[in-house]
Amino acid sequence: MKEKTLGLESSVLTIKGVGKAREQILRSLGVYTLRDLFLYFPQRYEDRRRVSRILELQERKPALLAGTLTCVSLSKWGNASGGKIRSVLSAVIEDQGETLSVKVFNGGAMASRLSEGMRVSLFGRAERGKNGWEMINPEIRILDGNELPETGIFPVYPLASGLKQQTLRKMMKGLFEGETAKLLKETLPEDLRKRQELVGLREAIENLHFPMDEKAWKAGRKRIVFEELFQLQLKHRKARLQHAALRRAPIIRAGERTRAFLERGLPFRLTDGQRRALEEILEDLGNPVPMRRLLHGEVGSGKTAVALGAAMAAVESGLQVAFMVPTEVLARQHYQRTKGLFSAVGAKCWLLAGREASRERQRRLAQVEEGTCGMLFGTQALFQEKTAVKNLGLVIIDEQHRFGVSQKAALLGKGNSPHLLVMSATPIPRSLALTAYGELDLTRLNGTLPGRKPVRTYLIEKRQLKALFKRIREEVISGGQVLWVCPLLEETAQRKAVPVTERLKEIRNVLPDLPSGWIHGKMDPREKEEAVRDFEDGNLKILVSTTVVEVGIDLPGATLIVVENAECFGLSQLHQLRGRVGRGNREGVCVLLVPSKNESAVERLSIFLETNDGFALAEEDLRLRGPGALCGIRQHGLTEFRLADPLHDRVLLEKAREEAQRLQPEEELLDLSSWVCRGSGEGDSECPFLG
Ligand code: ADP
Ligand code: MG
């Protein structure tokens, strides 16, 4: 068996000392092959480079010691009826006149090998006990004669039961000593490695398992991180090239009808920024290569109008358009608004949202199936539907970060190869965009809409509530409307936040003459729609809401937004909420309401008070809360690296991208899939030597 030619794909059984039993344990760690084992990196390291003296010990800091045993004893206890005997080994070691006591629980086996006068090495954390320094359950090794303790940087691997740290270390060491290490053939071209100052593959992997020092570890990490990011960029690039070769998308041209729609059909004139963005999109659409484009613009920058321009061009070209949004409220709002605009130029719109099973719905579906051209609005229901959207030419996905990759794929699978336009206001830093959307072209919608002024933001405390109510009255009397967002709908036991129900009650008490209402996720879709319409029509002056209004909803009449318990929200989310006001011509006001201005809240929110820049806020959010802070971002496979962290490693990411662009597509030099990693790399990117 073991004679067979060895390859990275060979089973771990080919390693000396790995039999069936160990193989099973390794499997449970996701390690099947030699490659897996090479890539099974330590989660941290133990710095055992120095042998410390007892005098030098520091509370709770790991240390390596050597000394002589002056006293060893084992106390056992247990019940006579054969229950598990428990024991504790107590020992004292002495080094240069100082002593340290050691306790090892269930240390019977160890005790039988130890005797007074022996030299041993210890590794563990020392603590100051009643009688001086002590270590609980340190690693103990017997030293022969004048042998010195083994020093170095020791890897610490995640383990499974039945597998000891020592065993795994030995196994790893063995990998680099024998023939096996030669299996690690270089994957990156020499000139690339020179340019990017990357060490060889084998050296990198060895450095990660057994680093000489921090520098070596860093060099190893850099190389592997680069490799992971590079492979992903290559994959994106390959996908793009293959995709471009398809050339099967319907050609969409903006003609007279689209022009008329843009010039007379919209209630406003497109800004230069919107025009430029639309131009870019139309250029793609006139091409048989299916478009894959992300339209990125700040909250309230007017993305919808750009999308409608593209949609109209598709309809004019005799095609259907699917417009997918994450919430039903939003689907209904888009539908309601567009219906009128489209019918003015003789184009159809349908809404497919929620669970309404009606004849009307059947009729709509039938029309869609016949291939009648027009625009179909909906939520996820759009792709759950068994409908064949025959004539699908363009798919538009709004607030794209809310959807997973598979959902998008399902929708795209509906037509032949429709064009795809996704829109997002999530201010994703470039490094994340590159990783997550590497396969998309990017159009940025810049510039502000006419008459817009930045929203003014204030931070106030609960005890100023009375003044706030007064301010709200003034706002409404002077023609404004108020959104009041609470983190919760109803009271819950755990969280001390004011729920929507309670807030509405109080508002109605204090401001009985001002019409107020509410909206929340648990409402019937029609009720939601009604609430939105009442607010839009001005019948409601105050709308108390959960975060259902966060995504995309457009309420141009809203001039003041209160975010209750602002301390519960992330900065990006607050930014989305703030984006709900100041959409009309009046200056918007955003009030963050916190229980008290305690330091941490003020500190975190202060940047929000200072800037209206979504990108700056997102970066800050990421710094404070990690990538999970950006909703849905995990869905994009950003955590599927073993080592790379696109945020932390942005510089490398840019370089990896550059290098990927440089490669000729036919250069098939890499064994792609094997390095881009499957495991979940939840680990932090900090240097594991710290802590
Ligand atoms: P978002 O980019 O967040 O999706 P919307 O498309 O909802 O923003 O647009 C925000 C508001 O600005 C809407 O009320 C919309 O009607 C309005 N709007 C969009 N473009 C213009 C424009 N060129 N001039 C005036 N108002 C506009
Ligand atoms: Mg929008």
Short mmCIF file of N, CA and C and ligand atoms in Angstrom, two decimals, residues 303-304 334 398-399 552, ligand 2:
data_model
loop_
_atom_site.label_atom_id
_atom_site.label_comp_id
_atom_site.label_asym_id
_atom_site.label_seq_id
_atom_site.Cartn_x
_atom_site.Cartn_y
_atom_site.Cartn_z
N LYS A 303 -30.99 55.80 -7.25
CA LYS A 303 -30.66 54.62 -8.05
C LYS A 303 -31.88 54.10 -8.81
N THR A 304 -33.05 54.20 -8.17
CA THR A 304 -34.24 53.62 -8.79
C THR A 304 -34.49 54.19 -10.18
N HIS A 334 -42.44 50.23 -4.94
CA HIS A 334 -41.87 50.35 -6.29
C HIS A 334 -42.95 50.14 -7.34
N ASP A 398 -32.61 44.92 -6.16
CA ASP A 398 -32.42 46.12 -5.34
C ASP A 398 -31.90 45.72 -3.97
N GLU A 399 -31.12 46.59 -3.38
CA GLU A 399 -30.55 46.34 -2.05
C GLU A 399 -29.93 44.95 -2.02
N GLY A 552 -34.51 50.73 1.76
CA GLY A 552 -35.00 51.20 0.48
C GLY A 552 -36.26 52.03 0.43
MG MG B 2 -33.47 52.28 -3.28
#
